[in-house]
Coordinates of N, CA and C and ligand atoms in Angstrom, one line a residue:
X1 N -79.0 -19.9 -15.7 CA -78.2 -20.9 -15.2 C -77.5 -21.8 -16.3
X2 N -76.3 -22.3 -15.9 CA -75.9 -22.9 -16.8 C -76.4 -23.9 -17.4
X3 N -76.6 -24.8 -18.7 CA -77.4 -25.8 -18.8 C -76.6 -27.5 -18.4
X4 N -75.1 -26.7 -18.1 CA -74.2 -28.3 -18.1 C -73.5 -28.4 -16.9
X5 N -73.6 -29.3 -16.3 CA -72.3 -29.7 -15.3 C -71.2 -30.4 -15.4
X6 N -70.1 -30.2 -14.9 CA -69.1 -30.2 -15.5 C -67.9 -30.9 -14.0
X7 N -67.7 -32.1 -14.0 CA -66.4 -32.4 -13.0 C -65.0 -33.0 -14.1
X8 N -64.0 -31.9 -14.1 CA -62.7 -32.5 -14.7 C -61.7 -33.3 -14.3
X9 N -61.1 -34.5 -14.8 CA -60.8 -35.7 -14.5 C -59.2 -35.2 -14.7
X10 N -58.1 -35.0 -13.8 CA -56.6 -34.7 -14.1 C -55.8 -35.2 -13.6
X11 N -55.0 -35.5 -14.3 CA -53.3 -36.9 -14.0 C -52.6 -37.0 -14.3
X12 N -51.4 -37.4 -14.4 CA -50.4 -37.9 -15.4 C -51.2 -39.1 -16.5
X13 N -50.3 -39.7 -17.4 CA -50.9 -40.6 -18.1 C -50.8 -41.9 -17.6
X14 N -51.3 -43.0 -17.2 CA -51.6 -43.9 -16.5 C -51.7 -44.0 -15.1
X15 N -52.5 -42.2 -14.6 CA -52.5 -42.3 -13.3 C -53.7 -42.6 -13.0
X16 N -55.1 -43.4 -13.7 CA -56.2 -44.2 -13.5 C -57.4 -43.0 -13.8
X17 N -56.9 -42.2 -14.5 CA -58.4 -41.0 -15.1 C -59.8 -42.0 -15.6
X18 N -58.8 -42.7 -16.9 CA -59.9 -43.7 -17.6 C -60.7 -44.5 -16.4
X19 N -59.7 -45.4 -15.7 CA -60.4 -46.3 -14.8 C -61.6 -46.0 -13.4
X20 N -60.8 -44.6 -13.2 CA -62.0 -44.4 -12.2 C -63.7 -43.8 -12.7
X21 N -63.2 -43.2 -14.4 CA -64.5 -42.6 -14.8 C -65.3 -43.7 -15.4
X22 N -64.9 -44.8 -15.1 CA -65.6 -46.2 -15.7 C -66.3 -46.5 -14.2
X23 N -65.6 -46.1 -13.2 CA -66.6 -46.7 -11.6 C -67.9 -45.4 -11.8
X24 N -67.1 -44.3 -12.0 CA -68.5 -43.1 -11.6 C -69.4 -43.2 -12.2
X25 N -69.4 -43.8 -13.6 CA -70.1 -43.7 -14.6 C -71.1 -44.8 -14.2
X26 N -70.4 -46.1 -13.1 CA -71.6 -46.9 -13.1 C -72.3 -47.0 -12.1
X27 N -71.5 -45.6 -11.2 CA -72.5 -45.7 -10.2 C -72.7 -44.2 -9.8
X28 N -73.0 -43.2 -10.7 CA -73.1 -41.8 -10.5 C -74.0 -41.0 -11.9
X29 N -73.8 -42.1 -12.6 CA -74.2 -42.2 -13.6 C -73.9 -40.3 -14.5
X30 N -72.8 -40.1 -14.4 CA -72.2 -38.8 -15.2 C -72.1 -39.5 -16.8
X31 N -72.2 -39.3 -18.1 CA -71.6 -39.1 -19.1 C -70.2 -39.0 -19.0
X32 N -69.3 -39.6 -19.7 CA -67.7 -40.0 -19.6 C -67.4 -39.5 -21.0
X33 N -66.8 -38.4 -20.9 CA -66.2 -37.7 -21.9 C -64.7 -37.8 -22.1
X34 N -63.7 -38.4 -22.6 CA -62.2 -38.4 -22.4 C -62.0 -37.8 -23.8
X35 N -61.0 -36.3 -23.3 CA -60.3 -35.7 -24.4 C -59.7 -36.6 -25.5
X36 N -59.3 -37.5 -25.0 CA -58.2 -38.6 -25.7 C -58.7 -39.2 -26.9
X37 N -59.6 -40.0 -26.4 CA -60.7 -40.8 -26.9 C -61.3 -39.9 -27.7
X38 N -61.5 -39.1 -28.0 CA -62.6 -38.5 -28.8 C -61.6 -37.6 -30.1
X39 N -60.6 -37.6 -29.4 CA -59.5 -37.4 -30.6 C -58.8 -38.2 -31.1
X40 N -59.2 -39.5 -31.2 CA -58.2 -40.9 -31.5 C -59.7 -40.5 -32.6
X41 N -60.8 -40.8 -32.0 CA -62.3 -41.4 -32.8 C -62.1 -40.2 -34.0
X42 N -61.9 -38.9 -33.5 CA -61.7 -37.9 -34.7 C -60.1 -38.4 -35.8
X43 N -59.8 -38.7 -35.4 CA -58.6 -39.6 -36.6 C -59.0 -39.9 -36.7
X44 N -59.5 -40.8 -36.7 CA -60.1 -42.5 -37.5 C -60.6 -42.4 -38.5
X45 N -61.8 -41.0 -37.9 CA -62.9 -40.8 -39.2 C -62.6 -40.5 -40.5
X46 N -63.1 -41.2 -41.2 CA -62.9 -40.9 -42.8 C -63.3 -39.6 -43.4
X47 N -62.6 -38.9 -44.0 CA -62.9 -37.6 -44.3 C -62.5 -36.7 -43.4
X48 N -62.1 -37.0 -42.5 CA -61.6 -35.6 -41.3 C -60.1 -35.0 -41.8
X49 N -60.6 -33.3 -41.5 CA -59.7 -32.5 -42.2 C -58.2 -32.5 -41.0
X50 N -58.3 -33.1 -39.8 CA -57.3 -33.0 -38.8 C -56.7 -34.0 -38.4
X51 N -57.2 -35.2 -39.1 CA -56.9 -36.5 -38.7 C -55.2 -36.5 -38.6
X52 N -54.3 -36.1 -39.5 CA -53.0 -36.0 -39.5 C -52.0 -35.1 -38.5
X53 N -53.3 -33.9 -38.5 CA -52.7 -33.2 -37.0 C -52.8 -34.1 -35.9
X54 N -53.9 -34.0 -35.4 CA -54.0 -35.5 -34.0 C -53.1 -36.2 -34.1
X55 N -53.0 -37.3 -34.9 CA -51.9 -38.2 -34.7 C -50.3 -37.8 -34.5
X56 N -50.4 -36.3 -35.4 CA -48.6 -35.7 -35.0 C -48.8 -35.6 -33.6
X57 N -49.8 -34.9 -32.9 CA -49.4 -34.2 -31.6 C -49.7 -35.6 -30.5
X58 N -50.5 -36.7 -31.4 CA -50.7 -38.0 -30.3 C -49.5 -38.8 -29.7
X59 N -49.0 -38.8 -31.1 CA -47.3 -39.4 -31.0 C -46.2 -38.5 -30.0
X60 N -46.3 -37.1 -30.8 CA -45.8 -36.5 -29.8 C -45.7 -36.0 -28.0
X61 N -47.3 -36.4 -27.8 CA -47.2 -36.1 -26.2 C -47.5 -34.4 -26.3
X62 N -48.1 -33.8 -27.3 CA -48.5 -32.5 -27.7 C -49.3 -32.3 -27.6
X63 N -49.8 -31.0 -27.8 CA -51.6 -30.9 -27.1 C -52.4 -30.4 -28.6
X64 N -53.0 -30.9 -28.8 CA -53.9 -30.6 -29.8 C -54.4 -29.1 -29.6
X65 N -54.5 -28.3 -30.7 CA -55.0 -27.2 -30.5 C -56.9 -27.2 -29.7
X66 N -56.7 -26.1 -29.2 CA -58.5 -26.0 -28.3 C -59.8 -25.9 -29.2
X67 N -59.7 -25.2 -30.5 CA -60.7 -25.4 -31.5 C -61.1 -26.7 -31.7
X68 N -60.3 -27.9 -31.7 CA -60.7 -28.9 -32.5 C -61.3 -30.0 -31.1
X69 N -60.0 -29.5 -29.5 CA -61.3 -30.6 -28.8 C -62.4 -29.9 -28.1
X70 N -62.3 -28.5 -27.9 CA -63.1 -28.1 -27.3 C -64.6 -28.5 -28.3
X71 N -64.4 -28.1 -29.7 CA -65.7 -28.2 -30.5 C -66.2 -30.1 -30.3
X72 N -65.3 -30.9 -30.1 CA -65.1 -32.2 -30.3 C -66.3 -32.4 -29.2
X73 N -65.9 -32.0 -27.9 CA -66.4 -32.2 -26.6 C -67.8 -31.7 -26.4
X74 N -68.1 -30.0 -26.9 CA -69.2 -29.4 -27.0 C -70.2 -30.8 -27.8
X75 N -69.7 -31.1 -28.8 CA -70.7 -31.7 -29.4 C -71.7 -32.9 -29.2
X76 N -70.3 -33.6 -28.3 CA -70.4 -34.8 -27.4 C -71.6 -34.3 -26.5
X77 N -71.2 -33.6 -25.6 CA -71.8 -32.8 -24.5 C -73.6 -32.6 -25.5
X78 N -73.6 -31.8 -26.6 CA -74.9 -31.6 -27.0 C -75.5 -33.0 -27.8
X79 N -74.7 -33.7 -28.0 CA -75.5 -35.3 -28.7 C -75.8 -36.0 -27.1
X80 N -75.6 -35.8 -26.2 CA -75.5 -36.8 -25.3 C -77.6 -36.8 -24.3
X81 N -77.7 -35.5 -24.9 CA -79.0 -35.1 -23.7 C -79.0 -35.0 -22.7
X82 N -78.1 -35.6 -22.4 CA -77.9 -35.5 -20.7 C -77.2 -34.0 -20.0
X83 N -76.6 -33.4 -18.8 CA -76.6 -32.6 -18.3 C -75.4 -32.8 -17.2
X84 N -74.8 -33.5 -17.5 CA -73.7 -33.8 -16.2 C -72.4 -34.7 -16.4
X85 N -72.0 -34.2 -17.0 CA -70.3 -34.6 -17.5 C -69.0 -35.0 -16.8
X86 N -68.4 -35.9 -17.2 CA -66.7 -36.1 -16.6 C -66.1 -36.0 -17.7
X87 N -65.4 -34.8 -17.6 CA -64.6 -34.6 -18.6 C -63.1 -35.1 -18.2
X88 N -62.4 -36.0 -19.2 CA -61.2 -36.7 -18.5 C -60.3 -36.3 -19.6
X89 N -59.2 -35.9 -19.0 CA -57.8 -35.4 -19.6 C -58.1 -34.2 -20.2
X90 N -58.5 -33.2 -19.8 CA -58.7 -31.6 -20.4 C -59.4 -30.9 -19.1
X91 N -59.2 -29.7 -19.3 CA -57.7 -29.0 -19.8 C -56.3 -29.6 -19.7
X92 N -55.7 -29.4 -20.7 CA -54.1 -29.9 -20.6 C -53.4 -29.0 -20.7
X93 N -53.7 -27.7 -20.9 CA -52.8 -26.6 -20.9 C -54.0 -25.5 -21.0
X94 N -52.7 -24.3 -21.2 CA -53.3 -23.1 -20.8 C -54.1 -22.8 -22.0
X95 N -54.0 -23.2 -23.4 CA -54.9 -23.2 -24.2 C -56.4 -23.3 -24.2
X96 N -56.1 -25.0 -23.7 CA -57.1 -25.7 -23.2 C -58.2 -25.3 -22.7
X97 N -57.7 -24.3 -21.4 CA -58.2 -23.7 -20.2 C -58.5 -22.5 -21.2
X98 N -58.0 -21.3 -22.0 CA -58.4 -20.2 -22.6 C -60.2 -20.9 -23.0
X99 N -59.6 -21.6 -23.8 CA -60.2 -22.0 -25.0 C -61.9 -22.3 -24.6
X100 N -61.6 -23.4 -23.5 CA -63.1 -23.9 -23.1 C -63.7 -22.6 -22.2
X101 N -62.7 -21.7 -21.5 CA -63.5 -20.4 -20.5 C -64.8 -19.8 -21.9
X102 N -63.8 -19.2 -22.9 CA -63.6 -18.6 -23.7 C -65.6 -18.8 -24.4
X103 N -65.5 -20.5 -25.0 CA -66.6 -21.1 -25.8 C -67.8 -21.2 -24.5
X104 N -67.6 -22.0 -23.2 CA -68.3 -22.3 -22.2 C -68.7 -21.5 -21.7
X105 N -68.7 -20.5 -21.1 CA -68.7 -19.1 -20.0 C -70.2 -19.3 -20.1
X106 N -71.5 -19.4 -19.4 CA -72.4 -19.5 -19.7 C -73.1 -20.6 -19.6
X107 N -72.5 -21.4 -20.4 CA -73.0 -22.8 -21.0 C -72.6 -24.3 -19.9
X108 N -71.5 -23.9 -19.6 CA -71.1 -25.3 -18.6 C -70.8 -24.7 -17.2
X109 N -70.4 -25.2 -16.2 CA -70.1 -25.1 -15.0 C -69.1 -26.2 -14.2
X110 N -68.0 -25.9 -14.0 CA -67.0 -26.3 -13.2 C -67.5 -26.8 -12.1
X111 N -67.6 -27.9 -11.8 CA -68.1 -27.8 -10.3 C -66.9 -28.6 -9.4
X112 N -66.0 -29.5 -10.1 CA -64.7 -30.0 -8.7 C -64.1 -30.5 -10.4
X113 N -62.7 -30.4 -9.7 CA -61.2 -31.2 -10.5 C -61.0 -32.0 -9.9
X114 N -60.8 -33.4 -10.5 CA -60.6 -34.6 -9.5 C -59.3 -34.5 -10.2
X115 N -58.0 -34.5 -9.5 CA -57.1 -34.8 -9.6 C -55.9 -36.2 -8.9
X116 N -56.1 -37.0 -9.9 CA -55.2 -37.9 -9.6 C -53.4 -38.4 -9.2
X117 N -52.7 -38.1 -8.3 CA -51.5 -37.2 -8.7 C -50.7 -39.0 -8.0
X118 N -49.6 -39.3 -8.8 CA -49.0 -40.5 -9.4 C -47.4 -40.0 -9.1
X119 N -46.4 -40.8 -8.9 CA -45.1 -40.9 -9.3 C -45.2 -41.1 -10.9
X120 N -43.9 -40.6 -11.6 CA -43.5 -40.9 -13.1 C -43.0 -42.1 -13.3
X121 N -42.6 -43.0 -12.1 CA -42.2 -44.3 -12.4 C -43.6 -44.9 -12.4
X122 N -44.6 -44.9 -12.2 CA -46.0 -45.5 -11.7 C -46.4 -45.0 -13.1
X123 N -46.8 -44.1 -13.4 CA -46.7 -44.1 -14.6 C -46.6 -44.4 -15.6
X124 N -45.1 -44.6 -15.9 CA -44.4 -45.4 -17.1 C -44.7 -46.9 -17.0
X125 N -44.5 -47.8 -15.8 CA -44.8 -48.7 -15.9 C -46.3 -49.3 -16.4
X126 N -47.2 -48.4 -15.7 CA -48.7 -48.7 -16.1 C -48.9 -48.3 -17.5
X127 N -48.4 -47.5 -18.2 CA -48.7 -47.2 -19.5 C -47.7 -47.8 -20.5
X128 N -46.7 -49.0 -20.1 CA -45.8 -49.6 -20.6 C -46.6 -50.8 -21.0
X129 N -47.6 -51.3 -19.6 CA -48.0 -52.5 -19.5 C -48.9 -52.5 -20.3
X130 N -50.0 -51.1 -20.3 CA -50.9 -50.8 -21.3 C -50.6 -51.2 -22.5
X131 N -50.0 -50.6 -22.5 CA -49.2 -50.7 -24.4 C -49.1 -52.2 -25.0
X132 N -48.9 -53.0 -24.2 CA -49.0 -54.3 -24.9 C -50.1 -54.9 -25.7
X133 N -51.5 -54.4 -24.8 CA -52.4 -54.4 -25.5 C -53.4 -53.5 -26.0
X134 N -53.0 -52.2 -25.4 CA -53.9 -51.1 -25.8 C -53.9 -50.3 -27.3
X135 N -52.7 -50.5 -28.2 CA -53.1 -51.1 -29.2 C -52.3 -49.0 -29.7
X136 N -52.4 -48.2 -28.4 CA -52.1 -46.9 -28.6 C -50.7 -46.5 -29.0
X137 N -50.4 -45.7 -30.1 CA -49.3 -45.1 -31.0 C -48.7 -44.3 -30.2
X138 N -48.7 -44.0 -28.8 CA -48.1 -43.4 -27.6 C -48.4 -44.3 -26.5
X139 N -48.2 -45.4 -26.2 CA -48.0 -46.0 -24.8 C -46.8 -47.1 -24.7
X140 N -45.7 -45.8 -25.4 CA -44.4 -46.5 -25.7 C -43.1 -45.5 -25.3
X141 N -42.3 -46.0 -24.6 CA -41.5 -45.1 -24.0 C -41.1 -44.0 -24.2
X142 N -40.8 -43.3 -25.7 CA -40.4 -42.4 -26.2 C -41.6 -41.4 -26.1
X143 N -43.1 -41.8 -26.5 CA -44.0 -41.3 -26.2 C -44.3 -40.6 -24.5
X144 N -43.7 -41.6 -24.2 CA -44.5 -41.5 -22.5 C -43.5 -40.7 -22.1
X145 N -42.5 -40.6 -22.5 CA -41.4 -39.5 -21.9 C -42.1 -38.1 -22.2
X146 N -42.3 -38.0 -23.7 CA -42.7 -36.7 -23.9 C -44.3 -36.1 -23.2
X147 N -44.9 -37.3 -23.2 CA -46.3 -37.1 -22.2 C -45.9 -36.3 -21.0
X148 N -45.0 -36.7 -20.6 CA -44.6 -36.6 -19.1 C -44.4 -35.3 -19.3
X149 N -43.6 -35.0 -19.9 CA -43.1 -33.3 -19.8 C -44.2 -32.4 -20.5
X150 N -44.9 -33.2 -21.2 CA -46.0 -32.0 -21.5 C -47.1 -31.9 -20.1
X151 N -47.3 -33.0 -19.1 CA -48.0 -33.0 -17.8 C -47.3 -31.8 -16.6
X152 N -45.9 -32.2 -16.8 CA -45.0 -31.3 -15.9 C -44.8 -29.8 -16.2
X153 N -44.4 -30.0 -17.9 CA -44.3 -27.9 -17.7 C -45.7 -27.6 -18.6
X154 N -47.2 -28.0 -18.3 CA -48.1 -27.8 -19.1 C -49.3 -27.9 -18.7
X155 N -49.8 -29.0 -17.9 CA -51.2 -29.0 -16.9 C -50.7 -28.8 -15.6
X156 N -49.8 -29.1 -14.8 CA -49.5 -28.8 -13.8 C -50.3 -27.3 -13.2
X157 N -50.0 -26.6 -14.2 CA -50.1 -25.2 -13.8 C -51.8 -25.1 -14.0
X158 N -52.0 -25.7 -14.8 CA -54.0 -26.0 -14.9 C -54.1 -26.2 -13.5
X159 N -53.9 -27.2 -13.0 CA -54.6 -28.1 -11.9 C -53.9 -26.8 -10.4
X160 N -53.0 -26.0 -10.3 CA -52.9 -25.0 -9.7 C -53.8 -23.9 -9.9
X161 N -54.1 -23.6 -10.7 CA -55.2 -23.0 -10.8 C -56.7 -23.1 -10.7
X162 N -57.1 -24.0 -10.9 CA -58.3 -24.9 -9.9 C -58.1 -25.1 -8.5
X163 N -56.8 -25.1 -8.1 CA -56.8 -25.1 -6.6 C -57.1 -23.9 -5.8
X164 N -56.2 -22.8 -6.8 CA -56.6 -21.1 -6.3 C -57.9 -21.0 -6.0
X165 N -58.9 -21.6 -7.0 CA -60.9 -21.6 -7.0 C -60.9 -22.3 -5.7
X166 N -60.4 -23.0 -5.5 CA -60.6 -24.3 -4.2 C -61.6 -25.6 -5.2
X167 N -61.2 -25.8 -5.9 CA -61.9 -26.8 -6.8 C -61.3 -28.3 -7.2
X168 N -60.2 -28.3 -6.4 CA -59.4 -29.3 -6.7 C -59.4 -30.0 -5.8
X169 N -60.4 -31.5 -5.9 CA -60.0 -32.7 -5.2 C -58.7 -33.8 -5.7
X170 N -57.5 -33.7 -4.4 CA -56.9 -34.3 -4.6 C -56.3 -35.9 -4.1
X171 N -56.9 -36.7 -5.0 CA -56.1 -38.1 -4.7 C -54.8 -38.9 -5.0
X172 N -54.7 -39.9 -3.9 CA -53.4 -40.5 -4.3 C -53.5 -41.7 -5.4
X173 N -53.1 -41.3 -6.5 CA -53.4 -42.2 -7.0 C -52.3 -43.4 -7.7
X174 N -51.3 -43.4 -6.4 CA -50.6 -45.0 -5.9 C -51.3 -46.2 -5.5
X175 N -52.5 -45.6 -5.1 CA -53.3 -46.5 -4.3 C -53.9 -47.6 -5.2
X176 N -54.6 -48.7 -5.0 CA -55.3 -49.4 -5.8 C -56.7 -49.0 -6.1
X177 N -57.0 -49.5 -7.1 CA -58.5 -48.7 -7.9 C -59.6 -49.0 -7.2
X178 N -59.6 -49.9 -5.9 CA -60.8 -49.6 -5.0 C -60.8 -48.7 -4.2
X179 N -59.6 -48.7 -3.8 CA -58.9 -47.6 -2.1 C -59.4 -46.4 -2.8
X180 N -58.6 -45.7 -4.1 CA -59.0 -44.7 -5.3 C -60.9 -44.5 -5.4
X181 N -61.5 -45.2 -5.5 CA -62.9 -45.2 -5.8 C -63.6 -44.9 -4.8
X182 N -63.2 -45.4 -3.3 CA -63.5 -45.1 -1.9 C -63.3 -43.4 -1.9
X183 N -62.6 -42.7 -2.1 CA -62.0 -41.7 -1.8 C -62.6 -41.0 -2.7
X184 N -62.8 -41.2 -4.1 CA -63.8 -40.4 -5.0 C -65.4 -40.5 -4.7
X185 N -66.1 -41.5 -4.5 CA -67.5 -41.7 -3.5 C -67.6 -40.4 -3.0
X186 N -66.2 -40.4 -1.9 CA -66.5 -39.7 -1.1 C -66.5 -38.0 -1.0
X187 N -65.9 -37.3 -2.1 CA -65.9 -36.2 -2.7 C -67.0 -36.1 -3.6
X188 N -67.5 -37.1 -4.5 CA -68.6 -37.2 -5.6 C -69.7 -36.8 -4.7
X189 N -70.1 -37.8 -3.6 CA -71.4 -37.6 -2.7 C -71.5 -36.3 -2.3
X190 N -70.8 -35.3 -1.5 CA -70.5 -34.2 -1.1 C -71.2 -33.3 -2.2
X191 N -70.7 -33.5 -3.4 CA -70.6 -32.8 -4.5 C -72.2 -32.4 -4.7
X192 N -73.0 -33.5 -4.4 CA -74.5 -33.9 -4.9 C -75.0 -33.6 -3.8
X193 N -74.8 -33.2 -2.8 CA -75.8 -33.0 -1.2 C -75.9 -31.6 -1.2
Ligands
C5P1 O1 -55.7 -38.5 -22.1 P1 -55.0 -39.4 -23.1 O2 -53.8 -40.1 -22.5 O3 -55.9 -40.4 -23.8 O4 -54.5 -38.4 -24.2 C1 -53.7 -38.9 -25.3 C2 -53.1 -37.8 -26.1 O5 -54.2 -37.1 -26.7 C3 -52.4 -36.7 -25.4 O6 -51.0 -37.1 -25.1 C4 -52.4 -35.6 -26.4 O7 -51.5 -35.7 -27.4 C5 -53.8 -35.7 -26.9 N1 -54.7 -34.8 -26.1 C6 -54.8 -33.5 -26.4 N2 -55.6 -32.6 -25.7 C7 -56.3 -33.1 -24.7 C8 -56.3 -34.5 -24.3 C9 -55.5 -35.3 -25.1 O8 -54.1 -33.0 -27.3 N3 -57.0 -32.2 -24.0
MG2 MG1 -57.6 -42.1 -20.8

């Protein structure tokens, strides 16, 4: 059996991934893994041989190649001890999706896609407002345009694919972050009975 469990967190960019894996986490108690986050922390680091790639493809709204987050995430996943993951923002493309089948097969287990699905105006604005203080080298228009198109001709077709499995819970995520959290409860519980 596999040793890891695995629920993937998917949306546009300010369609509330981070926010709602901040509710599960305090009351489901999964490990909160965000692709994002752990490739910002991999720039930062001093001595890292990719630090310059990350930041090209962060600016850009590009996907980081799968070698660098899949190993990023595995590693997470094996420092953590624990057994039961929210992976947020990955897969983001078909790489993504090769990449982790490819290393994981065995090792983790898919068990639901929470997919958060947003208008592009809802979007922009939330990741506009972010940007004032979030401090991020993409939560600025030019950025968020290119986000958007890497979401539209690039994970879209991810999160179709998890639906073909039947693995894909889908919410609205216009709604506000409690109505949202009601609605994930209620897929998360299911998930555990
Ligand atoms: O999920 P988040 O908005 O934090 O991702 C920020 C950026 O990090 C993405 O636009 C992309 O450039 C990079 N990223 C990536 N591969 C992932 C997740 C994020 O390249 N699986
Ligand atoms: Mg995030």
């Amino acid at each position: 059996m596999a040793k890891y469990n695995v629920v993937f967190v998917l949306g546009g960019p300010g369609a509330g991934k981070g926010t709602q894996c901040e509710n599960i986490v305090r009351d489901f108690g999964y490990v909160h893994l965000s692709a994002g986050d752990l490739l910002r922390a991999e720039r930062q680091r001093p001595g890292s041989q990719f630090g310059e790639e990350i930041e090209g493809h962060i600016r850009n709204g590009t996907i980081v190649p799968v070698q660098i987050t899949c190993s990023l995430l595995r590693r997470a996943m094996e420092d953590s001890g624990k057994n039961n993951f929210l992976i947020d923002g990955f897969p983001r493309n078909k790489d993504n999706l090769d990449g982790w089948n490819k290393a994981m097969e065995g090792v983790a287990d898919v068990k639901m896609v929470l997919f958060f699905d947003c208008t592009e105006k809802t979007c922009i604005d939330r990741c506009l407002n972010r940007g004032k203080t979030s401090g991020r080298s993409d939560d600025n228009l030019e950025s968020l345009q290119k986000r958007i198109q890497t979401y539209t001709n690039s994970t879209m077709s991810i999160i179709e694919h998890y639906k073909k499995m039947d693995l894909v819970c889908e919410l609205n995520g216009e709604n506000s972050p409690d109505k949202v959290f009601d609605e994930v409860k209620v897929a998360l519980d299911k998930l555990s009975s």
